[in-house]
JSON list of C-alpha atoms in Angstrom, two decimals:
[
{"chain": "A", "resi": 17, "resn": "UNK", "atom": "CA", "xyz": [-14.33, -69.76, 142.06]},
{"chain": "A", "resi": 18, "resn": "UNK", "atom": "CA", "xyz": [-17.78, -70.31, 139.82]},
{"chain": "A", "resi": 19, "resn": "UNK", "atom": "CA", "xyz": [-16.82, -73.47, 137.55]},
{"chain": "A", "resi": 20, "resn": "UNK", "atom": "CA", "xyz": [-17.91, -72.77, 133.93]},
{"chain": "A", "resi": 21, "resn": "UNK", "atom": "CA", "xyz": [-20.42, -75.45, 133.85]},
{"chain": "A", "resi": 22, "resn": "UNK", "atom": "CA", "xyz": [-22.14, -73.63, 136.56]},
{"chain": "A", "resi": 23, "resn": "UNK", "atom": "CA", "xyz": [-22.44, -70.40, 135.21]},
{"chain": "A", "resi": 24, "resn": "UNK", "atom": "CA", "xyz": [-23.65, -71.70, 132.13]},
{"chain": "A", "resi": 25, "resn": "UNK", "atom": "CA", "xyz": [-26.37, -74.20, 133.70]},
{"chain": "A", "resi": 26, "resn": "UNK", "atom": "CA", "xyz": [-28.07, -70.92, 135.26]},
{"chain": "A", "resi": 27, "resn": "UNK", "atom": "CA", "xyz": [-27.76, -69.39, 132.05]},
{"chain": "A", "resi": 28, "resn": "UNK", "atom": "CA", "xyz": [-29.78, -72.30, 130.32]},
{"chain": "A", "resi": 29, "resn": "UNK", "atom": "CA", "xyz": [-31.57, -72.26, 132.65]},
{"chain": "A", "resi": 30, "resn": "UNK", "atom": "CA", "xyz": [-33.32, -68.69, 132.35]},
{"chain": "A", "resi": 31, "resn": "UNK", "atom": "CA", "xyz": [-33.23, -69.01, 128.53]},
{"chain": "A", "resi": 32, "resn": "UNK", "atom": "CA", "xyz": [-35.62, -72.53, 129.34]},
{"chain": "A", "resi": 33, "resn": "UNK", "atom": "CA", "xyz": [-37.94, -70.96, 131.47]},
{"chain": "A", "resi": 34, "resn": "UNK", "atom": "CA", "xyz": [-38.20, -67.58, 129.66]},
{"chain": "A", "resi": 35, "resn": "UNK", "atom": "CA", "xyz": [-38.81, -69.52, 125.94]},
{"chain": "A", "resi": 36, "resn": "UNK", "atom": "CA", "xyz": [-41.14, -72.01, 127.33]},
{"chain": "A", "resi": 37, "resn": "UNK", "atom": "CA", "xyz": [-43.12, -68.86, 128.21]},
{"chain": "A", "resi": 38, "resn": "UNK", "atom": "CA", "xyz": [-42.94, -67.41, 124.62]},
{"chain": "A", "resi": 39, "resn": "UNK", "atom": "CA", "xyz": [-45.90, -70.01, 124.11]},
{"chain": "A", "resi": 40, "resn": "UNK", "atom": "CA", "xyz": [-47.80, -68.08, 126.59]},
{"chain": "A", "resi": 41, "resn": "UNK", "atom": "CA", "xyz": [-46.93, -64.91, 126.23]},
{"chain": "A", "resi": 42, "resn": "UNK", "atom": "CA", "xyz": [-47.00, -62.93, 122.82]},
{"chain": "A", "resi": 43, "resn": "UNK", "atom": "CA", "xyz": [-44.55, -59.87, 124.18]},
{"chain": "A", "resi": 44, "resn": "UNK", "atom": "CA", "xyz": [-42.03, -62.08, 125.54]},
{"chain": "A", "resi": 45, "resn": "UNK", "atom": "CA", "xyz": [-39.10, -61.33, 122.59]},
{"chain": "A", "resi": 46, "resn": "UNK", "atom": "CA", "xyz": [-35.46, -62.71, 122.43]},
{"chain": "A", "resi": 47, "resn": "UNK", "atom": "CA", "xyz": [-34.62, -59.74, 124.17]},
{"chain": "A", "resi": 48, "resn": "UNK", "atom": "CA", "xyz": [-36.84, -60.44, 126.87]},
{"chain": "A", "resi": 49, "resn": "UNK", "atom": "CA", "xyz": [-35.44, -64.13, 127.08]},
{"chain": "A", "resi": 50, "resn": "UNK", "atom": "CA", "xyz": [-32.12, -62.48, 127.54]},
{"chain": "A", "resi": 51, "resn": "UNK", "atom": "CA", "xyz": [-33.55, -60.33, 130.32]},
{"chain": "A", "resi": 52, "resn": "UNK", "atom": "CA", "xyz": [-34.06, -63.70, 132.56]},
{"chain": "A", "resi": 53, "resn": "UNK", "atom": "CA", "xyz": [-31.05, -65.41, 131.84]},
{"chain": "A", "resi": 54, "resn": "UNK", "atom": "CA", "xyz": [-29.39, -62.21, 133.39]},
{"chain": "A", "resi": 55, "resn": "UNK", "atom": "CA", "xyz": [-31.21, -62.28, 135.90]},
{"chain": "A", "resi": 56, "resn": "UNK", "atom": "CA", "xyz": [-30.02, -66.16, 136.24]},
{"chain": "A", "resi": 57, "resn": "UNK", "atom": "CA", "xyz": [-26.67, -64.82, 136.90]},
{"chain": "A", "resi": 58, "resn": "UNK", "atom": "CA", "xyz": [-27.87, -61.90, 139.50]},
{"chain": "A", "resi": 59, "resn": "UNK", "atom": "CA", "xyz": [-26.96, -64.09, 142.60]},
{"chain": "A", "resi": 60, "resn": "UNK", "atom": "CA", "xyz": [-23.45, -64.92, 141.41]},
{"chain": "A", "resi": 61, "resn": "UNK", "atom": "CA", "xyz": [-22.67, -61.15, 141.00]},
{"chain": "A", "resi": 62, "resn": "UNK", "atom": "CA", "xyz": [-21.62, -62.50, 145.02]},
{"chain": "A", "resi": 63, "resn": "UNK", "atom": "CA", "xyz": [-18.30, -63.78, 143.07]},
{"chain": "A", "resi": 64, "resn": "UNK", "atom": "CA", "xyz": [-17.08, -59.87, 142.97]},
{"chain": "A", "resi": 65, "resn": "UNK", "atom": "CA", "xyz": [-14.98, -60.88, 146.17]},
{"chain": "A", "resi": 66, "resn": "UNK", "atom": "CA", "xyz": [-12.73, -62.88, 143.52]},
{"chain": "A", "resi": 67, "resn": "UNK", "atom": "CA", "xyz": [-12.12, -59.48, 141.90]},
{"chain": "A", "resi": 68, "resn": "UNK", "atom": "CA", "xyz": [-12.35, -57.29, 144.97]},
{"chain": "A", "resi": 69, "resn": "UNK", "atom": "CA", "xyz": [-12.10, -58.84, 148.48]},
{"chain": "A", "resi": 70, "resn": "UNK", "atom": "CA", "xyz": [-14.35, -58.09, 151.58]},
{"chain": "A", "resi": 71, "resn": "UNK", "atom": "CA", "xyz": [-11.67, -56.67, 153.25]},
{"chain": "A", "resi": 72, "resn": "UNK", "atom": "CA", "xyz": [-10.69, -54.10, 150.89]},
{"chain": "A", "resi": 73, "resn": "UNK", "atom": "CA", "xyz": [-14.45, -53.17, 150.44]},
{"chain": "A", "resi": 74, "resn": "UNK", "atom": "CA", "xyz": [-15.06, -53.27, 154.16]},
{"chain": "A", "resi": 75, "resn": "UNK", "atom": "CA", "xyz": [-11.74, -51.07, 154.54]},
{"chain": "A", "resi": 76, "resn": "UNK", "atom": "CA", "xyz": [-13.11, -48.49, 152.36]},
{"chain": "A", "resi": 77, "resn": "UNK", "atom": "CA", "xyz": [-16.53, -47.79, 153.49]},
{"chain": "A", "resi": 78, "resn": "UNK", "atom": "CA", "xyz": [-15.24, -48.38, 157.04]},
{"chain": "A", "resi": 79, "resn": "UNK", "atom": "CA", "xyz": [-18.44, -50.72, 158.05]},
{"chain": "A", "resi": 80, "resn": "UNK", "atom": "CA", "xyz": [-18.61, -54.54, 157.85]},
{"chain": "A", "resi": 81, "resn": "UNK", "atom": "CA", "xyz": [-18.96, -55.62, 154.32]},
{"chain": "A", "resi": 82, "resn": "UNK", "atom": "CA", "xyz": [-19.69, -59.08, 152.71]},
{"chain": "A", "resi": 83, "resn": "UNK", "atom": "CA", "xyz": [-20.27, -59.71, 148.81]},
{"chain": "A", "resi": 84, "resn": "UNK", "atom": "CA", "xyz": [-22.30, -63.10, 149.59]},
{"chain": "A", "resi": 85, "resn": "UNK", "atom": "CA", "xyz": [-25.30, -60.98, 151.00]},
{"chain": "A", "resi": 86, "resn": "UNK", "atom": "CA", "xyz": [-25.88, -60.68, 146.77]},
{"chain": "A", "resi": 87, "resn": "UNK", "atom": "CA", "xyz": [-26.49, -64.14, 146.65]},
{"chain": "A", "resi": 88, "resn": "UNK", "atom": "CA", "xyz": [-28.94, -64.63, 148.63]},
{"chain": "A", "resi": 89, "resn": "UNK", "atom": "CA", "xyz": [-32.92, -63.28, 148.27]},
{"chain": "A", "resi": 90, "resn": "UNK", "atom": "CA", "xyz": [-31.99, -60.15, 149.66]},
{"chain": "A", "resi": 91, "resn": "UNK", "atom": "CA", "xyz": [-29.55, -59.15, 147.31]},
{"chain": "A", "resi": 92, "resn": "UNK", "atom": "CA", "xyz": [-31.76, -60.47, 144.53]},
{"chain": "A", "resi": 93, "resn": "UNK", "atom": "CA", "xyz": [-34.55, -57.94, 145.43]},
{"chain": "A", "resi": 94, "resn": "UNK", "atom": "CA", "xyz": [-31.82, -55.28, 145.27]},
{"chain": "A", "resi": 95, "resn": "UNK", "atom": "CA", "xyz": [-30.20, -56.33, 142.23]},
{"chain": "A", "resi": 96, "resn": "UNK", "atom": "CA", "xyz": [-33.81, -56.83, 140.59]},
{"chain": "A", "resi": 97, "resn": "UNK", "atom": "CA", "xyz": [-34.53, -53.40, 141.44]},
{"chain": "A", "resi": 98, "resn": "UNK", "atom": "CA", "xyz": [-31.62, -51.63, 140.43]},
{"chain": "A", "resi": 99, "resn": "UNK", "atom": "CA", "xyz": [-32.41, -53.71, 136.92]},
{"chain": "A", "resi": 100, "resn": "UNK", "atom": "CA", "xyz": [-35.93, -52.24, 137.07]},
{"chain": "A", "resi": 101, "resn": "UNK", "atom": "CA", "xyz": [-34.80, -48.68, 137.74]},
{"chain": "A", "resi": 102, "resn": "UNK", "atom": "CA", "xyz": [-32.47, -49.00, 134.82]},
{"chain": "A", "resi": 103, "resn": "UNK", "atom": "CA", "xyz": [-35.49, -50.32, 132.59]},
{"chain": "A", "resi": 104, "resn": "UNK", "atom": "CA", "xyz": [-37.45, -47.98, 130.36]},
{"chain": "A", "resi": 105, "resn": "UNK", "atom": "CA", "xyz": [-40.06, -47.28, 132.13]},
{"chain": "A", "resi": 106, "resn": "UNK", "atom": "CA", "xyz": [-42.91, -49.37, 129.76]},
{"chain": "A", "resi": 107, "resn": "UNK", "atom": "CA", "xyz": [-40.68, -52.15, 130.31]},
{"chain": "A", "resi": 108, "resn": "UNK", "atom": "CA", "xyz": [-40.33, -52.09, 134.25]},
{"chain": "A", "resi": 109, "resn": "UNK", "atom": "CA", "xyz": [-42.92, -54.78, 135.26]},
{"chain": "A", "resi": 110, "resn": "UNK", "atom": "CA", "xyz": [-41.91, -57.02, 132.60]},
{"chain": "A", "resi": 111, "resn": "UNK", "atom": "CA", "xyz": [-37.82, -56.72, 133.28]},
{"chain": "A", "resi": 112, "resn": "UNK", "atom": "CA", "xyz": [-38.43, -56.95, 136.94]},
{"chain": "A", "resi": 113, "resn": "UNK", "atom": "CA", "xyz": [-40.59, -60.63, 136.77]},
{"chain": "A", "resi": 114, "resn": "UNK", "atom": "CA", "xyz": [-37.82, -61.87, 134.07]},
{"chain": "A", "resi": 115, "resn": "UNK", "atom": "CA", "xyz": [-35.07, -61.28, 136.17]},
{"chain": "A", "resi": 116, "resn": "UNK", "atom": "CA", "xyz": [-37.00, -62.13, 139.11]},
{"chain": "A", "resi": 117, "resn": "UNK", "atom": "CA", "xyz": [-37.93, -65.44, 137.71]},
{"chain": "A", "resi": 118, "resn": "UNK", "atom": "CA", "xyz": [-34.18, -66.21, 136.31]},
{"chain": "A", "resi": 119, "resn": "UNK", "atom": "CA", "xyz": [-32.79, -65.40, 139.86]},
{"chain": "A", "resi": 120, "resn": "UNK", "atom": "CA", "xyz": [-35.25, -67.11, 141.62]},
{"chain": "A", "resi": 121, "resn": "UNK", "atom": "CA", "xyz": [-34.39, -70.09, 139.44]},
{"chain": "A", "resi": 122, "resn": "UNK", "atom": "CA", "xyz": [-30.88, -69.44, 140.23]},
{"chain": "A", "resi": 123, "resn": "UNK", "atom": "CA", "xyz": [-31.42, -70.12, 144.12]},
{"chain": "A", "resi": 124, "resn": "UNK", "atom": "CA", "xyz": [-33.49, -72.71, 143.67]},
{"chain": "A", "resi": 125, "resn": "UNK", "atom": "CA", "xyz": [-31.33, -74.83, 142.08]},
{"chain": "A", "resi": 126, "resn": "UNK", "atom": "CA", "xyz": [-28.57, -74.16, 144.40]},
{"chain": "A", "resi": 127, "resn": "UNK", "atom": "CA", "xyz": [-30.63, -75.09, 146.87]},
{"chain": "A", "resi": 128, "resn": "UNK", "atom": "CA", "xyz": [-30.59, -78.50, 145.07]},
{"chain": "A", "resi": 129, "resn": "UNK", "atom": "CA", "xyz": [-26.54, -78.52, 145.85]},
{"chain": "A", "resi": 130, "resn": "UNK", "atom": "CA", "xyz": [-24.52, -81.39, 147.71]},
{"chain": "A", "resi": 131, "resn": "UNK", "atom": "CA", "xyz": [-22.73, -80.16, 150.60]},
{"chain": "A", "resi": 132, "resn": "UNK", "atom": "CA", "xyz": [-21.14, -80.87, 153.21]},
{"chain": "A", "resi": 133, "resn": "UNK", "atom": "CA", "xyz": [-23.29, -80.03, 155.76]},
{"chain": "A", "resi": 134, "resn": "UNK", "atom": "CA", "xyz": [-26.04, -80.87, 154.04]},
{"chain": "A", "resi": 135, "resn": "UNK", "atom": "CA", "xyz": [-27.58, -77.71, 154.26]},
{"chain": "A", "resi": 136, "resn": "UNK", "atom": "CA", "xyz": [-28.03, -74.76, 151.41]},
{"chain": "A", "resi": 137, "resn": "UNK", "atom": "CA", "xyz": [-26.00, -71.46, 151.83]},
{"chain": "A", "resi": 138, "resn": "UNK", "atom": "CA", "xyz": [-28.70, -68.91, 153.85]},
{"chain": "A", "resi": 139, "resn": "UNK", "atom": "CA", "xyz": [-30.04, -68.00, 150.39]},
{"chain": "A", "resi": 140, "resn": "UNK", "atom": "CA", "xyz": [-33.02, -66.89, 151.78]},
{"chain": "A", "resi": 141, "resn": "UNK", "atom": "CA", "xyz": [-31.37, -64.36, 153.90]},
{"chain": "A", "resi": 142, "resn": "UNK", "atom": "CA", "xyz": [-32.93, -61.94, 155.13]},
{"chain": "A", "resi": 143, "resn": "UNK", "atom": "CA", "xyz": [-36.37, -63.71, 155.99]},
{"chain": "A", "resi": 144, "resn": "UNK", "atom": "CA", "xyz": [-34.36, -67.01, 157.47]},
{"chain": "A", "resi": 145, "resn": "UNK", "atom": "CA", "xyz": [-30.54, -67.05, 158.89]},
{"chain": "A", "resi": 146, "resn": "UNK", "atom": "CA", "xyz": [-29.69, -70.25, 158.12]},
{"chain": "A", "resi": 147, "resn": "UNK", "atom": "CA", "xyz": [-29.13, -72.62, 155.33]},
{"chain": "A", "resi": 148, "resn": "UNK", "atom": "CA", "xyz": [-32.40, -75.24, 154.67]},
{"chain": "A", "resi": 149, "resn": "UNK", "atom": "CA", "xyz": [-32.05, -78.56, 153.96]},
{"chain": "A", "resi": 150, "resn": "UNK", "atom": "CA", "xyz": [-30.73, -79.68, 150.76]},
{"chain": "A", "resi": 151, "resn": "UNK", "atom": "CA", "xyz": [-31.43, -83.24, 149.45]},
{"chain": "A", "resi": 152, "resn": "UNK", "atom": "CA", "xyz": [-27.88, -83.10, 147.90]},
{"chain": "A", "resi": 153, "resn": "UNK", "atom": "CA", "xyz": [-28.62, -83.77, 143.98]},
{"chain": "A", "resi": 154, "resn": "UNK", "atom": "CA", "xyz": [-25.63, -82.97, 142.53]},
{"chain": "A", "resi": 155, "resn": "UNK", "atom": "CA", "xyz": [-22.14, -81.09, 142.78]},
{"chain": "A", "resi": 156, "resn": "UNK", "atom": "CA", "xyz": [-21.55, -77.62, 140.92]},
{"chain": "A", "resi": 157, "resn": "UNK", "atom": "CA", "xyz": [-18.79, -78.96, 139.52]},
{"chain": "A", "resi": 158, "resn": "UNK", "atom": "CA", "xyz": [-20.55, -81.60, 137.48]},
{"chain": "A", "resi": 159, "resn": "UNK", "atom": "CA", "xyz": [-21.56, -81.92, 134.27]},
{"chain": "A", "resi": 160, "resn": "UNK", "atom": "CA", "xyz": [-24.53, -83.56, 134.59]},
{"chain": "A", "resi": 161, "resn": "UNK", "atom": "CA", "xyz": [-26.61, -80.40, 135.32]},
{"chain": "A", "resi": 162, "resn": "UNK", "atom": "CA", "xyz": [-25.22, -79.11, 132.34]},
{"chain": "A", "resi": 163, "resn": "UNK", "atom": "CA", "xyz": [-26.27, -81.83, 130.06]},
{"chain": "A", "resi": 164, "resn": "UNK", "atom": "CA", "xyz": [-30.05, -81.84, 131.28]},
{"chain": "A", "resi": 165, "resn": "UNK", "atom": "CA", "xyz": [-30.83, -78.01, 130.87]},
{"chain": "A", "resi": 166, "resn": "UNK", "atom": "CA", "xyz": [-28.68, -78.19, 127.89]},
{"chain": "A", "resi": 167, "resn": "UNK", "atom": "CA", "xyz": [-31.12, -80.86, 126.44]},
{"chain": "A", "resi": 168, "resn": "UNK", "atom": "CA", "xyz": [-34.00, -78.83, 127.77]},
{"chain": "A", "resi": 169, "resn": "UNK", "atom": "CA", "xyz": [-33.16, -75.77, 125.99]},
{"chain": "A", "resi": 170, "resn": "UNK", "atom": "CA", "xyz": [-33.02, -77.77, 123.13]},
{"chain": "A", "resi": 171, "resn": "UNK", "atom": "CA", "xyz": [-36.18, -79.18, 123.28]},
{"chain": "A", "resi": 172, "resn": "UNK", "atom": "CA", "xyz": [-37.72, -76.22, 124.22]},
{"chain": "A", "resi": 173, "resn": "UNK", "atom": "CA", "xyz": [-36.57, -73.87, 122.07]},
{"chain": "A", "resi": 174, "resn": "UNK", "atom": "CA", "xyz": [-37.16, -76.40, 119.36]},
{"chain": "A", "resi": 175, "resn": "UNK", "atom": "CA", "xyz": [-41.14, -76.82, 120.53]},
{"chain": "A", "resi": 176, "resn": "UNK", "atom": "CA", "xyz": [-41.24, -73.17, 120.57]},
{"chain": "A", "resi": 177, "resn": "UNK", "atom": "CA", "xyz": [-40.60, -72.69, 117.15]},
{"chain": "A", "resi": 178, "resn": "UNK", "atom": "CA", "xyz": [-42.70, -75.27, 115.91]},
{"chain": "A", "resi": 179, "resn": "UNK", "atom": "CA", "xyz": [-45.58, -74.06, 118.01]},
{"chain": "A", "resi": 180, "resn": "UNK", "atom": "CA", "xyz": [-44.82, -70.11, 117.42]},
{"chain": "A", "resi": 181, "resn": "UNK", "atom": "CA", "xyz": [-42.95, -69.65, 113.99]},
{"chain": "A", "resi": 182, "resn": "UNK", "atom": "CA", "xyz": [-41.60, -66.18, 113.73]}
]
């Protein structure tokens, strides 16, 4: 099962990256900051098994069937582009690189994880089969990557709004 502080370091994540931008870019809206921190939580959709096994999913279509194919870049690019479909169509490019850039961040930090093995899930399945390397920085059970993006959303939402008062 996702631990909380997981979940909610992806989140802070997406909302760090996408407000940092807001310097940058003028369009970029609260609304479009939430657009990347879903997209930070795009890869864990994989946690549907919790709710509905593989089994009973691969029993019903009647072909092999595994929820962890959504977290990895595969199912990103699908889950981005059933996001983009869904956007109005003025907002497609713009939904599509925000929840690109929140999933992307997603992966990448997982691929920061300590395990066992010491080798990432195959996140970057379907373009390589096999977990890479991880240098092992921290459990997703701890709090410590928690703290730090809490204290960077912080900061940057704080730097934002003395840079770009609304």
């Amino acid at each position: 099962m996702t631990p909380v502080p997981d979940l909610l370091t992806h989140v802070l994540a997406g909302y760090t990256l996408a407000t940092a931008l807001r310097v940058r870019f003028d369009w970029l809206s609260p609304a479009y900051v939430t657009v990347c921190m879903a997209g930070a939580l795009l890869p864990d959709t994989a946690k549907l098994y919790l709710v509905v096994p593989d089994a009973a999913v691969a029993t019903l279509l009647g072909v092999p069937f595994s929820w962890h194919v959504l977290h990895t870049l595969g199912g990103v690019v699908v889950g981005v582009s059933v996001g983009g479909v869904l956007a109005r169509r003025a907002d497609r490019l713009r939904v599509v690189g925000l929840l690109s850039l929140g999933a992307v961040s997603h992966l990448a930090a997982d691929g920061l994880l300590l395990t066992g093995s010491g080798h990432s899930q195959p996140m970057l399945w379907p373009l390589v089969r096999v977990g890479l390397p991880t240098p092992g920085l921290y459990l997703s059970t701890e709090p410590t990557p928690l703290v730090v993006t809490g204290v960077a959303a912080v900061a940057v939402s704080l730097f934002v709004r003395r840079v770009r008062p609304s």
